[in-house]
Amino acid sequence: MARGDELLSLTEISRLAGVSRQTAQRWHKAPPQHAKNKKPVLASALQKVAADLEIEVPEAHEDRPRYPRRVVEAYLKAVGYMNPDGSLVEEIKEKGGGRWLPVRPTIDPTGTSRKPKHRYYVPHAAKELGYATTESFEQMRSKGVIPEPDGHDELFRPFWYSETLEEQKKKRGQRRKAEPEEKPDGFDDEGRPYKLLQSPEPS
């Protein structure tokens, strides 16, 4: 059996990821939905990645669910627990509970080419587009300046692909070029432009 086909129990998954078994159990279970919600039941985080990879996981429905290692590692790389080389991300080992975002762009399991497809989360997208803080990025996003996310990951966090961010960079550059330059009021003896100071409006 190839290493990627090795089946891992929830306990083994928790050890591989450095998390509690309860966390691994949450990755296995479908997210809760309101009783009145008539939409189809959402797939669990691990089952969603398996579907993205087009890998069947019949063992996931057994009393003691198991998942192929390649599915588990793809999930951990997608959400920010694991580096591309298979090592755990050091910076989040002591992150504690609560909502968090990946330290670096992650690898999307839907990528089909040899070149990995990366997900850029809010901090990474803000940096790519030249925003000093995530707050300023979110402000522009609320105003509709930032394009809608390309998707939400298995933990329901928004992300963008590099193609979307590159297109946004081009648009920002075009807008800046299109903005008319403010004309000077005149030029001094050496040809340098100057602006006249505006007198304050009388109260």
mmCIF file of C-alpha atoms in Angstrom:
data_model
loop_
_atom_site.group_PDB
_atom_site.id
_atom_site.type_symbol
_atom_site.label_atom_id
_atom_site.label_comp_id
_atom_site.label_asym_id
_atom_site.label_seq_id
_atom_site.Cartn_x
_atom_site.Cartn_y
_atom_site.Cartn_z
ATOM 1 C CA MET A 1 0.000 0.000 0.000
ATOM 2 C CA ALA A 2 1.316 3.421 -0.949
ATOM 3 C CA ARG A 3 1.903 5.808 1.927
ATOM 4 C CA GLY A 4 -0.795 8.184 0.649
ATOM 5 C CA ASP A 5 -3.351 5.351 0.712
ATOM 6 C CA GLU A 6 -2.662 4.530 4.364
ATOM 7 C CA LEU A 7 -5.914 4.844 6.322
ATOM 8 C CA LEU A 8 -5.806 7.016 9.442
ATOM 9 C CA SER A 9 -8.245 6.900 12.337
ATOM 10 C CA LEU A 10 -9.438 10.107 14.005
ATOM 11 C CA THR A 11 -6.944 9.521 16.814
ATOM 12 C CA GLU A 12 -4.105 9.157 14.301
ATOM 13 C CA ILE A 13 -5.325 12.259 12.447
ATOM 14 C CA SER A 14 -5.259 14.266 15.678
ATOM 15 C CA ARG A 15 -1.679 13.145 16.358
ATOM 16 C CA LEU A 16 -0.584 13.984 12.822
ATOM 17 C CA ALA A 17 -2.072 17.486 13.086
ATOM 18 C CA GLY A 18 -1.066 18.107 16.692
ATOM 19 C CA VAL A 19 -4.662 18.737 17.780
ATOM 20 C CA SER A 20 -7.142 17.100 20.129
ATOM 21 C CA ARG A 21 -9.241 14.156 19.010
ATOM 22 C CA GLN A 22 -12.281 16.364 19.533
ATOM 23 C CA THR A 23 -10.965 18.717 16.839
ATOM 24 C CA ALA A 24 -10.386 15.801 14.460
ATOM 25 C CA GLN A 25 -13.938 14.682 15.215
ATOM 26 C CA ARG A 26 -15.243 18.115 14.153
ATOM 27 C CA TRP A 27 -13.372 17.812 10.852
ATOM 28 C CA HIS A 28 -15.088 14.447 10.310
ATOM 29 C CA LYS A 29 -18.641 15.483 11.214
ATOM 30 C CA ALA A 30 -20.868 17.507 8.896
ATOM 31 C CA PRO A 31 -21.372 21.120 10.049
ATOM 32 C CA PRO A 32 -24.603 21.687 12.009
ATOM 33 C CA GLN A 33 -27.552 23.036 10.052
ATOM 34 C CA HIS A 34 -30.833 24.542 11.159
ATOM 35 C CA ALA A 35 -33.720 22.070 11.256
ATOM 36 C CA LYS A 36 -35.746 24.256 8.877
ATOM 37 C CA ASN A 37 -32.935 24.418 6.341
ATOM 38 C CA LYS A 38 -34.089 22.395 3.345
ATOM 39 C CA LYS A 39 -30.723 22.531 1.579
ATOM 40 C CA PRO A 40 -28.704 19.310 1.162
ATOM 41 C CA VAL A 41 -26.544 18.434 4.147
ATOM 42 C CA LEU A 42 -23.080 19.935 3.768
ATOM 43 C CA ALA A 43 -20.114 17.605 3.550
ATOM 44 C CA SER A 44 -17.679 17.525 6.432
ATOM 45 C CA ALA A 45 -14.333 19.274 6.047
ATOM 46 C CA LEU A 46 -12.456 16.032 5.362
ATOM 47 C CA GLN A 47 -15.129 14.674 3.034
ATOM 48 C CA LYS A 48 -15.154 17.935 1.069
ATOM 49 C CA VAL A 49 -11.416 17.637 0.431
ATOM 50 C CA ALA A 50 -11.832 13.979 -0.537
ATOM 51 C CA ALA A 51 -14.466 15.038 -3.083
ATOM 52 C CA ASP A 52 -12.180 17.790 -4.405
ATOM 53 C CA LEU A 53 -9.452 15.184 -4.889
ATOM 54 C CA GLU A 54 -11.980 12.753 -6.412
ATOM 55 C CA ILE A 55 -11.101 10.124 -3.812
ATOM 56 C CA GLU A 56 -13.809 7.847 -2.445
ATOM 57 C CA VAL A 57 -13.791 7.412 1.335
ATOM 58 C CA PRO A 58 -16.265 4.621 2.196
ATOM 59 C CA GLU A 59 -14.366 4.017 5.452
ATOM 60 C CA ALA A 60 -15.433 7.498 6.617
ATOM 61 C CA HIS A 61 -18.939 6.146 7.243
ATOM 62 C CA GLU A 62 -17.867 3.242 9.442
ATOM 63 C CA ASP A 63 -18.283 3.143 13.220
ATOM 64 C CA ARG A 64 -14.575 3.921 13.472
ATOM 65 C CA PRO A 65 -14.076 6.335 10.558
ATOM 66 C CA ARG A 66 -10.782 6.389 8.680
ATOM 67 C CA TYR A 67 -9.422 8.598 5.916
ATOM 68 C CA PRO A 68 -6.549 8.124 3.447
ATOM 69 C CA ARG A 69 -3.403 9.961 4.503
ATOM 70 C CA ARG A 70 -3.328 11.900 1.203
ATOM 71 C CA VAL A 71 -6.785 13.345 1.991
ATOM 72 C CA VAL A 72 -5.797 14.289 5.533
ATOM 73 C CA GLU A 73 -2.550 15.945 4.463
ATOM 74 C CA ALA A 74 -4.293 17.827 1.639
ATOM 75 C CA TYR A 75 -6.810 19.137 4.180
ATOM 76 C CA LEU A 76 -4.113 20.194 6.653
ATOM 77 C CA LYS A 77 -2.217 22.018 3.895
ATOM 78 C CA ALA A 78 -5.406 23.668 2.647
ATOM 79 C CA VAL A 79 -6.433 25.177 5.990
ATOM 80 C CA GLY A 80 -2.980 26.134 7.261
ATOM 81 C CA TYR A 81 -1.920 23.427 9.703
ATOM 82 C CA MET A 82 0.731 21.881 7.483
ATOM 83 C CA ASN A 83 3.491 23.250 5.251
ATOM 84 C CA PRO A 84 3.874 22.056 1.640
ATOM 85 C CA ASP A 85 6.719 19.750 2.735
ATOM 86 C CA GLY A 86 4.462 17.944 5.216
ATOM 87 C CA SER A 87 5.835 19.543 8.381
ATOM 88 C CA LEU A 88 3.504 21.268 10.818
ATOM 89 C CA VAL A 89 3.370 25.070 10.812
ATOM 90 C CA GLU A 90 5.358 26.068 13.893
ATOM 91 C CA GLU A 91 3.661 29.438 14.368
ATOM 92 C CA ILE A 92 0.236 27.952 15.117
ATOM 93 C CA LYS A 93 1.208 25.125 17.456
ATOM 94 C CA GLU A 94 0.395 27.267 20.488
ATOM 95 C CA LYS A 95 -2.432 29.263 18.927
ATOM 96 C CA GLY A 96 -5.053 28.076 21.423
ATOM 97 C CA GLY A 97 -8.765 28.147 20.717
ATOM 98 C CA GLY A 98 -10.794 30.697 18.814
ATOM 99 C CA ARG A 99 -10.824 31.781 15.209
ATOM 100 C CA TRP A 100 -7.465 32.037 13.435
ATOM 101 C CA LEU A 101 -6.053 32.524 9.952
ATOM 102 C CA PRO A 102 -3.179 30.741 8.199
ATOM 103 C CA VAL A 103 0.296 32.231 8.577
ATOM 104 C CA ARG A 104 1.005 31.938 4.843
ATOM 105 C CA PRO A 105 -1.058 31.326 1.691
ATOM 106 C CA THR A 106 -2.180 27.701 1.596
ATOM 107 C CA ILE A 107 -2.453 25.034 -1.104
ATOM 108 C CA ASP A 108 -5.923 24.573 -2.568
ATOM 109 C CA PRO A 109 -6.818 20.883 -3.009
ATOM 110 C CA THR A 110 -8.754 21.659 -6.204
ATOM 111 C CA GLY A 111 -5.581 22.550 -8.098
ATOM 112 C CA THR A 112 -5.064 20.218 -11.048
ATOM 113 C CA SER A 113 -1.792 21.448 -12.530
ATOM 114 C CA ARG A 114 1.678 20.619 -11.311
ATOM 115 C CA LYS A 115 1.990 24.159 -10.046
ATOM 116 C CA PRO A 116 0.116 24.447 -6.720
ATOM 117 C CA LYS A 117 -2.923 26.704 -6.590
ATOM 118 C CA HIS A 118 -2.703 28.990 -3.580
ATOM 119 C CA ARG A 119 -5.364 30.484 -1.356
ATOM 120 C CA TYR A 120 -4.739 34.005 -0.083
ATOM 121 C CA TYR A 121 -6.570 34.829 3.140
ATOM 122 C CA VAL A 122 -7.344 38.345 4.406
ATOM 123 C CA PRO A 123 -3.826 39.140 5.769
ATOM 124 C CA HIS A 124 -2.130 37.828 2.617
ATOM 125 C CA ALA A 125 -4.577 39.524 0.236
ATOM 126 C CA ALA A 126 -4.199 42.829 2.098
ATOM 127 C CA LYS A 127 -0.412 42.619 1.773
ATOM 128 C CA GLU A 128 -0.560 41.667 -1.909
ATOM 129 C CA LEU A 129 -2.777 44.671 -2.686
ATOM 130 C CA GLY A 130 -0.624 47.095 -0.714
ATOM 131 C CA TYR A 131 -2.873 47.772 2.284
ATOM 132 C CA ALA A 132 -1.005 48.634 5.476
ATOM 133 C CA THR A 133 -3.482 46.844 7.741
ATOM 134 C CA THR A 134 -6.186 44.228 7.481
ATOM 135 C CA GLU A 135 -8.577 46.828 8.899
ATOM 136 C CA SER A 136 -8.070 49.147 5.915
ATOM 137 C CA PHE A 137 -8.454 46.148 3.600
ATOM 138 C CA GLU A 138 -11.739 45.189 5.279
ATOM 139 C CA GLN A 139 -12.979 48.790 5.043
ATOM 140 C CA MET A 140 -12.387 48.792 1.291
ATOM 141 C CA ARG A 141 -13.975 45.372 1.072
ATOM 142 C CA SER A 142 -17.137 46.646 2.811
ATOM 143 C CA LYS A 143 -17.281 49.477 0.260
ATOM 144 C CA GLY A 144 -17.127 47.041 -2.640
ATOM 145 C CA VAL A 145 -13.620 48.076 -3.731
ATOM 146 C CA ILE A 146 -12.190 44.604 -3.086
ATOM 147 C CA PRO A 147 -13.559 41.805 -5.295
ATOM 148 C CA GLU A 148 -15.694 39.129 -3.701
ATOM 149 C CA PRO A 149 -13.729 36.148 -2.329
ATOM 150 C CA ASP A 150 -13.137 33.292 -4.738
ATOM 151 C CA GLY A 151 -14.433 30.947 -2.076
ATOM 152 C CA HIS A 152 -14.593 29.959 1.572
ATOM 153 C CA ASP A 153 -12.415 27.186 2.897
ATOM 154 C CA GLU A 154 -13.403 24.088 4.843
ATOM 155 C CA LEU A 155 -13.527 26.205 8.021
ATOM 156 C CA PHE A 156 -15.703 28.853 6.286
ATOM 157 C CA ARG A 157 -12.951 31.488 5.997
ATOM 158 C CA PRO A 158 -12.859 33.669 2.843
ATOM 159 C CA PHE A 159 -9.927 33.461 0.450
ATOM 160 C CA TRP A 160 -8.825 34.787 -2.937
ATOM 161 C CA TYR A 161 -6.735 33.223 -5.700
ATOM 162 C CA SER A 162 -3.617 34.947 -7.018
ATOM 163 C CA GLU A 163 -5.274 35.531 -10.418
ATOM 164 C CA THR A 164 -8.014 37.593 -8.756
ATOM 165 C CA LEU A 165 -5.503 39.655 -6.793
ATOM 166 C CA GLU A 166 -3.339 40.257 -9.867
ATOM 167 C CA GLU A 167 -6.384 41.485 -11.792
ATOM 168 C CA GLN A 168 -7.236 43.821 -8.909
ATOM 169 C CA LYS A 169 -3.678 45.191 -8.937
ATOM 170 C CA LYS A 170 -4.043 46.025 -12.627
ATOM 171 C CA LYS A 171 -7.350 47.785 -12.024
ATOM 172 C CA ARG A 172 -5.871 49.851 -9.199
ATOM 173 C CA GLY A 173 -2.948 50.832 -11.398
ATOM 174 C CA GLN A 174 -5.266 51.838 -14.230
ATOM 175 C CA ARG A 175 -7.401 53.944 -11.892
ATOM 176 C CA ARG A 176 -4.327 55.774 -10.622
ATOM 177 C CA LYS A 177 -3.180 56.510 -14.176
ATOM 178 C CA ALA A 178 -6.650 57.765 -15.076
ATOM 179 C CA GLU A 179 -6.759 60.222 -12.165
ATOM 180 C CA PRO A 180 -5.987 63.719 -13.528
ATOM 181 C CA GLU A 181 -2.893 65.325 -12.109
ATOM 182 C CA GLU A 182 -3.489 68.567 -10.245
ATOM 183 C CA LYS A 183 -2.212 71.468 -12.350
ATOM 184 C CA PRO A 184 0.220 73.913 -10.695
ATOM 185 C CA ASP A 185 -0.662 77.602 -10.335
ATOM 186 C CA GLY A 186 2.614 78.562 -11.983
ATOM 187 C CA PHE A 187 6.340 77.939 -12.289
ATOM 188 C CA ASP A 188 9.244 79.711 -10.599
ATOM 189 C CA ASP A 189 12.363 81.084 -12.340
ATOM 190 C CA GLU A 190 13.926 77.640 -12.340
ATOM 191 C CA GLY A 191 10.871 75.996 -13.860
ATOM 192 C CA ARG A 192 9.660 74.315 -10.698
ATOM 193 C CA PRO A 193 5.862 74.166 -10.279
ATOM 194 C CA TYR A 194 4.177 75.793 -7.305
ATOM 195 C CA LYS A 195 0.718 76.055 -5.784
ATOM 196 C CA LEU A 196 -0.699 79.228 -4.256
ATOM 197 C CA LEU A 197 -1.816 78.915 -0.658
ATOM 198 C CA GLN A 198 -5.554 79.181 -0.303
ATOM 199 C CA SER A 199 -6.800 81.872 2.061
ATOM 200 C CA PRO A 200 -9.156 80.555 4.712
ATOM 201 C CA GLU A 201 -12.819 81.191 4.062
ATOM 202 C CA PRO A 202 -14.137 84.144 6.113
ATOM 203 C CA SER A 203 -16.332 82.983 8.955
#
